[in-house]
PDB file of C-alpha atoms in Angstrom:
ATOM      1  CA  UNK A 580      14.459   4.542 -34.949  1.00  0.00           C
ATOM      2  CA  UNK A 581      15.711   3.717 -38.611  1.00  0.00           C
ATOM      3  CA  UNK A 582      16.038   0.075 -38.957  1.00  0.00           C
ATOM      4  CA  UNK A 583      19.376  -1.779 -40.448  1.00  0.00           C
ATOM      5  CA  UNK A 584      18.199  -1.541 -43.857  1.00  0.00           C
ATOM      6  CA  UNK A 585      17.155   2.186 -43.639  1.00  0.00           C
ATOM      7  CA  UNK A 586      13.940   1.440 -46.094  1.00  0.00           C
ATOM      8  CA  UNK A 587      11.031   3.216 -45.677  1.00  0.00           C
ATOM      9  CA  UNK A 588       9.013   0.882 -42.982  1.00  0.00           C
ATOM     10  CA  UNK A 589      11.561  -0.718 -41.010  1.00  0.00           C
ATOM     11  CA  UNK A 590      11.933   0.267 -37.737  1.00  0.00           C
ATOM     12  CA  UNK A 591      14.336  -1.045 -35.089  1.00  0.00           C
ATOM     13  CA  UNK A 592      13.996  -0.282 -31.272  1.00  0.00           C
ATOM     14  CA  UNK A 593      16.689   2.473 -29.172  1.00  0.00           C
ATOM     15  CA  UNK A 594      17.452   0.986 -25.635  1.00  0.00           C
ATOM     16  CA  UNK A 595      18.873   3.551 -23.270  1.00  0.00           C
ATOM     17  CA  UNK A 596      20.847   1.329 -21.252  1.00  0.00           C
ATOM     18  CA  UNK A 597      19.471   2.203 -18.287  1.00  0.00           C
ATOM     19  CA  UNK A 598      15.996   0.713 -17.979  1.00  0.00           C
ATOM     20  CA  UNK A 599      14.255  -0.367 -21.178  1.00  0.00           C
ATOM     21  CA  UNK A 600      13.542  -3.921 -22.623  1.00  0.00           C
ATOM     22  CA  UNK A 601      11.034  -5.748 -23.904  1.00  0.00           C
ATOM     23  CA  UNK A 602       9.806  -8.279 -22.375  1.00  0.00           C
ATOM     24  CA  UNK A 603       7.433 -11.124 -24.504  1.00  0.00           C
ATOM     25  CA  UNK A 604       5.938 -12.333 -21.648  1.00  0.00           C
ATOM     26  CA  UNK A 605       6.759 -15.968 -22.812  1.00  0.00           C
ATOM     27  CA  UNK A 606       9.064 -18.690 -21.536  1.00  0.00           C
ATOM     28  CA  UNK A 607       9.675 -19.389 -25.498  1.00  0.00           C
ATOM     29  CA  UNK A 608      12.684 -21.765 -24.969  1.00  0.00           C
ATOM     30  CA  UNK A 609      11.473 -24.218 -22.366  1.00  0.00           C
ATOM     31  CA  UNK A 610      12.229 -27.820 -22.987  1.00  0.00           C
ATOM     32  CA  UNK A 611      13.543 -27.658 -26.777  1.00  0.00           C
ATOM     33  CA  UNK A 612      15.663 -29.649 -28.269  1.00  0.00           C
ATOM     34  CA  UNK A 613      17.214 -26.861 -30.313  1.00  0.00           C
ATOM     35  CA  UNK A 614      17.188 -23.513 -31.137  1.00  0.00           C
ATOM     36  CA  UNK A 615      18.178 -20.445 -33.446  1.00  0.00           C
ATOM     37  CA  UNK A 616      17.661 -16.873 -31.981  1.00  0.00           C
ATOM     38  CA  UNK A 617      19.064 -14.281 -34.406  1.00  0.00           C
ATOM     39  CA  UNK A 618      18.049 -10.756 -34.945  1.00  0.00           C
ATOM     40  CA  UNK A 619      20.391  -7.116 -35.764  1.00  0.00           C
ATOM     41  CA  UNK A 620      22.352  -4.795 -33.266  1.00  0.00           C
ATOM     42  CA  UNK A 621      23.864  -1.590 -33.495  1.00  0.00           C
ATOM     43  CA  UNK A 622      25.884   0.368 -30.760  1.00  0.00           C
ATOM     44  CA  UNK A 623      28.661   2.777 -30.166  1.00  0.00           C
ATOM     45  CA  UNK A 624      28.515   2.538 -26.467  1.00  0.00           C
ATOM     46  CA  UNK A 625      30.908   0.525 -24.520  1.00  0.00           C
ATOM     47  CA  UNK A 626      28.430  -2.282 -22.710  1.00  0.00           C
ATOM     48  CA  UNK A 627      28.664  -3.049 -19.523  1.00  0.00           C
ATOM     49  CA  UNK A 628      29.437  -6.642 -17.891  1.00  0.00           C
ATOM     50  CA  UNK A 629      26.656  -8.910 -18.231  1.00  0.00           C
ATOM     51  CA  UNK A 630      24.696  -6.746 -20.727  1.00  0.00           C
ATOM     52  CA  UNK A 631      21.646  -8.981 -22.442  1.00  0.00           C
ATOM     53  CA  UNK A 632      20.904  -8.777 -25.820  1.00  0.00           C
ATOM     54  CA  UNK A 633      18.684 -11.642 -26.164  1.00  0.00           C
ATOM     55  CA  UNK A 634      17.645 -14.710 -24.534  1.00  0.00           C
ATOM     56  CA  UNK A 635      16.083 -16.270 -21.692  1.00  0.00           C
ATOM     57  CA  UNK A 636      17.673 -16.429 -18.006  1.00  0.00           C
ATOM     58  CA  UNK A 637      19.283 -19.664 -16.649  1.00  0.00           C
ATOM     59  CA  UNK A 638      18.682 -21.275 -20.271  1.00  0.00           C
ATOM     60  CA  UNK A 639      20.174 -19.568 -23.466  1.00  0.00           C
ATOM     61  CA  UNK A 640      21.583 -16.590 -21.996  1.00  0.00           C
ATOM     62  CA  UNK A 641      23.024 -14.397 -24.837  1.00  0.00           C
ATOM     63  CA  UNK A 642      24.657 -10.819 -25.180  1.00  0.00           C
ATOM     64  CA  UNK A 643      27.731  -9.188 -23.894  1.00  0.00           C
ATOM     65  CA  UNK A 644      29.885 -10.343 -21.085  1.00  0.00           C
ATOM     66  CA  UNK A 645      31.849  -7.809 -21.245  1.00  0.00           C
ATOM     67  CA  UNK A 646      32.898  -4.790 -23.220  1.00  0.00           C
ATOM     68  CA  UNK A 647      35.103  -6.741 -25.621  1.00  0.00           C
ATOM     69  CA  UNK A 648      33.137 -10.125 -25.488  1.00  0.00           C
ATOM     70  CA  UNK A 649      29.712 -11.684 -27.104  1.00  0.00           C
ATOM     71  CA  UNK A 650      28.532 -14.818 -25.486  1.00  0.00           C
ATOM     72  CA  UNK A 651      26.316 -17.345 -25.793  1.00  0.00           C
ATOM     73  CA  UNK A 652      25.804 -19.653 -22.452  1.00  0.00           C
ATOM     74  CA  UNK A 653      23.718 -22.622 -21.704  1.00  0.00           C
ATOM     75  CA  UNK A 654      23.016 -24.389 -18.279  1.00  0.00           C
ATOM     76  CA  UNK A 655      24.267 -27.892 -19.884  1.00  0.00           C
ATOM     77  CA  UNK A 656      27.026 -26.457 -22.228  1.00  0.00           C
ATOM     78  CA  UNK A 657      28.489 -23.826 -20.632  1.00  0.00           C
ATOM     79  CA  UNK A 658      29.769 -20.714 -22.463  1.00  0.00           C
ATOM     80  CA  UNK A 659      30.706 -20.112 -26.133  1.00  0.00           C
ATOM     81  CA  UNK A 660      32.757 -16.719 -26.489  1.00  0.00           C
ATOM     82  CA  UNK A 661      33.511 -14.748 -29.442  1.00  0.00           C
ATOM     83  CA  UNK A 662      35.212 -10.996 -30.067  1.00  0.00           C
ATOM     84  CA  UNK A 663      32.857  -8.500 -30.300  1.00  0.00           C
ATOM     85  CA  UNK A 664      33.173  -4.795 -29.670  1.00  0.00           C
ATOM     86  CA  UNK A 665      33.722  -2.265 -27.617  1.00  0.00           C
ATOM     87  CA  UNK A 666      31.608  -1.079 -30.577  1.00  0.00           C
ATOM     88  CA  UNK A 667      29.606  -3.136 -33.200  1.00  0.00           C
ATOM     89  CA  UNK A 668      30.725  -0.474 -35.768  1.00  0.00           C
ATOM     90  CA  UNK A 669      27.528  -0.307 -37.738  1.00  0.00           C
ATOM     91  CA  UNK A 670      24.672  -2.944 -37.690  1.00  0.00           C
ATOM     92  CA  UNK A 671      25.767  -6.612 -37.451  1.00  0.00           C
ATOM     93  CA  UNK A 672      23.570  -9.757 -38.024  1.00  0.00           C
ATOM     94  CA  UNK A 673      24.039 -12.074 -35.402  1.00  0.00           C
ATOM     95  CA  UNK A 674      22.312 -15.358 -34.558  1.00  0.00           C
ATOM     96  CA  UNK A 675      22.492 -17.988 -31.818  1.00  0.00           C
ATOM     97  CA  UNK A 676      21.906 -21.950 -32.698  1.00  0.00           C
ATOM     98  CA  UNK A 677      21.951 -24.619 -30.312  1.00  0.00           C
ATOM     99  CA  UNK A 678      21.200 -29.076 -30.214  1.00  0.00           C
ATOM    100  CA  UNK A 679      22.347 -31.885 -28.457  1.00  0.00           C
ATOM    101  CA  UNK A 680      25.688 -31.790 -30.802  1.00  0.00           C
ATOM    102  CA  UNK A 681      26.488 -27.939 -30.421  1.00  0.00           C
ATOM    103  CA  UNK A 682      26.277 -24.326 -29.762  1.00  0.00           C
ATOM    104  CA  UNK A 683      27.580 -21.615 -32.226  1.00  0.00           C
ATOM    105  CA  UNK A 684      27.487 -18.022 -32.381  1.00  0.00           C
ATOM    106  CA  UNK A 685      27.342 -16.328 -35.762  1.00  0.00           C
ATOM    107  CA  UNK A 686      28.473 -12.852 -36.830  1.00  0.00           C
ATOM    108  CA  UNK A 687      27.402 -11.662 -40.203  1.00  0.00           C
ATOM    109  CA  UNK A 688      26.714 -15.162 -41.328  1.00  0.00           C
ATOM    110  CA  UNK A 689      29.896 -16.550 -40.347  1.00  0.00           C
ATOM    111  CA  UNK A 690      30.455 -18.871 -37.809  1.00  0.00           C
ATOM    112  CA  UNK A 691      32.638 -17.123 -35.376  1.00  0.00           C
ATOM    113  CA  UNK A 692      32.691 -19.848 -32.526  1.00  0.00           C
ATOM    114  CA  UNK A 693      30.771 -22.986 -31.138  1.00  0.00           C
ATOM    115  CA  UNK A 694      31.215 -25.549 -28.123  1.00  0.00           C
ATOM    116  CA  UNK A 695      29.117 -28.264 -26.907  1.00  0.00           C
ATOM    117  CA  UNK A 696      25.562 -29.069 -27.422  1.00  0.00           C
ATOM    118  CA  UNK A 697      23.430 -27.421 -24.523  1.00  0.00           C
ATOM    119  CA  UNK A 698      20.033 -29.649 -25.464  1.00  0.00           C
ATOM    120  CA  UNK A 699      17.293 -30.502 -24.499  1.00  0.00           C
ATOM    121  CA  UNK A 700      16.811 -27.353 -22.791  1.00  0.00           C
ATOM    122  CA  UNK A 701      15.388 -27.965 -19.667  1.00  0.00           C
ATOM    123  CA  UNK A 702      12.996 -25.378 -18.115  1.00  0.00           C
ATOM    124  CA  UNK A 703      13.156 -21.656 -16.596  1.00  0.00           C
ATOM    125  CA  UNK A 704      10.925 -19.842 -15.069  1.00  0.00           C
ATOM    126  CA  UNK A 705      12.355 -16.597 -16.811  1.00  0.00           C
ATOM    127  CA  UNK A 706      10.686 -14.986 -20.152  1.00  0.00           C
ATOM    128  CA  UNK A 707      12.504 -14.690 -23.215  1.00  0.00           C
ATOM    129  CA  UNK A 708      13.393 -11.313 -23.531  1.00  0.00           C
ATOM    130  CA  UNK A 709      15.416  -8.268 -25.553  1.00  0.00           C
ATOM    131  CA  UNK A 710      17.776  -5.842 -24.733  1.00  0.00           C
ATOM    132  CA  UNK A 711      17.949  -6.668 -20.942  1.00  0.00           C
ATOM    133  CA  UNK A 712      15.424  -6.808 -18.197  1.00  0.00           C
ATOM    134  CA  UNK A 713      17.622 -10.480 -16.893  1.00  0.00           C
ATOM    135  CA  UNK A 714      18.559 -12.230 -19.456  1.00  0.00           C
ATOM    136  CA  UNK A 715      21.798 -13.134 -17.682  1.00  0.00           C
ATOM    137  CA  UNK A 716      20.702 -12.179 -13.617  1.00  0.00           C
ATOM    138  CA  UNK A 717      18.408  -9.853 -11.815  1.00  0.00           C
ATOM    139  CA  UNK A 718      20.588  -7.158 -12.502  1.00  0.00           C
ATOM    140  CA  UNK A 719      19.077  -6.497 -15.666  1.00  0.00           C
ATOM    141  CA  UNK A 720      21.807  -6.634 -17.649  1.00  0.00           C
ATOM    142  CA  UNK A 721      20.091  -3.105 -20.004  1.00  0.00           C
ATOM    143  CA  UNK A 722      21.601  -2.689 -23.339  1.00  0.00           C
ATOM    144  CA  UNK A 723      22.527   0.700 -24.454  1.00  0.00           C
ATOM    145  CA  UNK A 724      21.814   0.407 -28.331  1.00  0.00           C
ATOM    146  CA  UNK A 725      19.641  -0.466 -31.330  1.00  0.00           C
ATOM    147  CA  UNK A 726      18.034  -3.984 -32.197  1.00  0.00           C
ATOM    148  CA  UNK A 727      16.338  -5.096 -34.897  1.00  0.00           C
ATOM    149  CA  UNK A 728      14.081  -8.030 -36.150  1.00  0.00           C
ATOM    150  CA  UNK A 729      14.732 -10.457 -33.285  1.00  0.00           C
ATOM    151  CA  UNK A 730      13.412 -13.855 -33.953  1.00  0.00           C
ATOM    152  CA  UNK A 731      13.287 -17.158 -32.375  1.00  0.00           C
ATOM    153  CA  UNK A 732      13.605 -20.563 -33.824  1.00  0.00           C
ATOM    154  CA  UNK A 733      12.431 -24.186 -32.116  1.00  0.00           C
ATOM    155  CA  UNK A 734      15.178 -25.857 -34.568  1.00  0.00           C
ATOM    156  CA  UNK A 735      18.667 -24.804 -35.716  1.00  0.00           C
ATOM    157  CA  UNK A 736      18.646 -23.214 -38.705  1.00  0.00           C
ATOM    158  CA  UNK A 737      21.091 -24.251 -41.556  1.00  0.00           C
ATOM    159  CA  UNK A 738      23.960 -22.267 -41.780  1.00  0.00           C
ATOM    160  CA  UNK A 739      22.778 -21.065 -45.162  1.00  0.00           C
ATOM    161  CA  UNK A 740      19.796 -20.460 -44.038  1.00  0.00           C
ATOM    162  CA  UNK A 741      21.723 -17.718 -41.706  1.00  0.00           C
ATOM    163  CA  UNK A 742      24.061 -16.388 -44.391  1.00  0.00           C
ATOM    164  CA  UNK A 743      20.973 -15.350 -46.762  1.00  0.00           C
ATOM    165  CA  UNK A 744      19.414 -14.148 -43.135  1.00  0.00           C
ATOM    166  CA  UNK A 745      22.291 -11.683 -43.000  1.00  0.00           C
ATOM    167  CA  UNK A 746      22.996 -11.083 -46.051  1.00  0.00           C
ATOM    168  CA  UNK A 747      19.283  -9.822 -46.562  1.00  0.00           C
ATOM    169  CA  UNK A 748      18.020 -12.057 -49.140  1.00  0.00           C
ATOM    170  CA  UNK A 749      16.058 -13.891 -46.202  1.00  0.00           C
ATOM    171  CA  UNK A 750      14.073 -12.400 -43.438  1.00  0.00           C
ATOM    172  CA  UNK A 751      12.229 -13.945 -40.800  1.00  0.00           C
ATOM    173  CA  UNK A 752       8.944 -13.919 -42.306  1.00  0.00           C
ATOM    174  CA  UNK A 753      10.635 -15.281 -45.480  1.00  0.00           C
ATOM    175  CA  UNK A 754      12.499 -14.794 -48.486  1.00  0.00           C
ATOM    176  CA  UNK A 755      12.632 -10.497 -49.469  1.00  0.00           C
ATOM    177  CA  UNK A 756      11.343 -10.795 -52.915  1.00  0.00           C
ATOM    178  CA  UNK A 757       8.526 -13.091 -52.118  1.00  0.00           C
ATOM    179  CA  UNK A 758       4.731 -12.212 -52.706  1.00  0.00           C
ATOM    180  CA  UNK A 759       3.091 -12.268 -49.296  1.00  0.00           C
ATOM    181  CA  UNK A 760       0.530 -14.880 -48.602  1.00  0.00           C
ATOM    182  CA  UNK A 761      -2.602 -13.963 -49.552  1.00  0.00           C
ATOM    183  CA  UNK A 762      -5.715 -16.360 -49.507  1.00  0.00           C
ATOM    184  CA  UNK A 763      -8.033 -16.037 -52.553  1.00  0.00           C
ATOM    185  CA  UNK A 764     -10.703 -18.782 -51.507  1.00  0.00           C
ATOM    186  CA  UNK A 765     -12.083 -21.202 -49.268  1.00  0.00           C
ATOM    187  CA  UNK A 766     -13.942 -24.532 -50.099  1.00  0.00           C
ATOM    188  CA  UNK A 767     -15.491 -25.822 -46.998  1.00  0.00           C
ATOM    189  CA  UNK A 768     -17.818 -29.469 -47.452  1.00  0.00           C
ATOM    190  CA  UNK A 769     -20.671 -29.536 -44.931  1.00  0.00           C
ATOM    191  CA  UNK A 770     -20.995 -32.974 -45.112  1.00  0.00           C
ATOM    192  CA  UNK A 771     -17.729 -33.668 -43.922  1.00  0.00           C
ATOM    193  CA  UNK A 772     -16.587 -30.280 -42.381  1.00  0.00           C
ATOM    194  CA  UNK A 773     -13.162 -30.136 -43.904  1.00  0.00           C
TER     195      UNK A 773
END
């Protein structure tokens, strides 16, 4: 589907709520000392309890506890929970950062709650994964709803660095208006092959 900037190109992904997710087939936040995991939702649906937006089980477990609730929770922190919904009326940035000093949950940009630090991470046997398929339990936890440009940090991003994320003068590949990379030539030394 159409993603949240509506520009020709981006594309965000329609969960059902009933038994998609994607799965990355990665345990992406084993053993880190921090973390940032941001990306863009959209729903009019009510969500059920437990619903997973994004995260990995039994280590940064993040979505919707319950219809009226966003949380963030950590095996060594706990929980961090904010007030978010029924409906996210419209697409809303939100990101996820977490150390050895904190945990904060960030709507839009703003910081819209925090608790103790849940690092170093330790590790879980669960993938990270989007839109459901256990990121809180073996339930599933499906989300019934758009989500767009999910990505995950080993480091906590400055809160800056989130605010230009969701205000869309940064994206996770980098800053909007910037020229790609592009490689125009190679030296290469034989002698010393560098």
């Amino acid at each position: 589907v159409a993603g949240h900037t509506a520009e020709a190109g981006d594309f965000a992904i329609q969960f059902d709520g009933i038994d998609d997710f994607v799965g990355s087939g990665a345990q992406l936040l084993n053993l880190k000392d921090g973390f940032t995991m941001s990306g863009w939702v959209n729903f009019t649906a009510s969500q059920a309890n437990r619903t997973g937006l994004f995260g990995q089980n039994d280590l940064a477990e993040f979505g919707m506890i319950n219809a009226t609730t966003m949380q963030l929770w950590t095996p060594r922190a706990g929980a961090v929970d904010v007030n978010f919904g029924p409906s996210s009326e419209g697409w809303r940035h939100i990101a996820v950062t977490g150390d050895n000093l904190r945990q904060v949950i960030y709507i839009d940009g703003v910081e819209a709650g925090s608790g103790g630090g849940p690092a170093p991470l330790a590790n879980s046997g669960s993938t990270f994964n989007i839109g459901g398929g256990g990121i809180y339990d073996a339930a599933n936890n499906w989300f019934n709803g758009q989500i767009d440009d999910v990505a995950v940090w080993d480091t906590v991003l400055a809160a800056d660095t989130i605010t230009a994320l969701a205000d869309g003068t940064l994206t996770p590949l980098g800053a909007k208006d910037q020229t790609p990379l592009e490689i125009t030539s190679v030296e290469f030394n034989p002698a010393t092959k560098e």
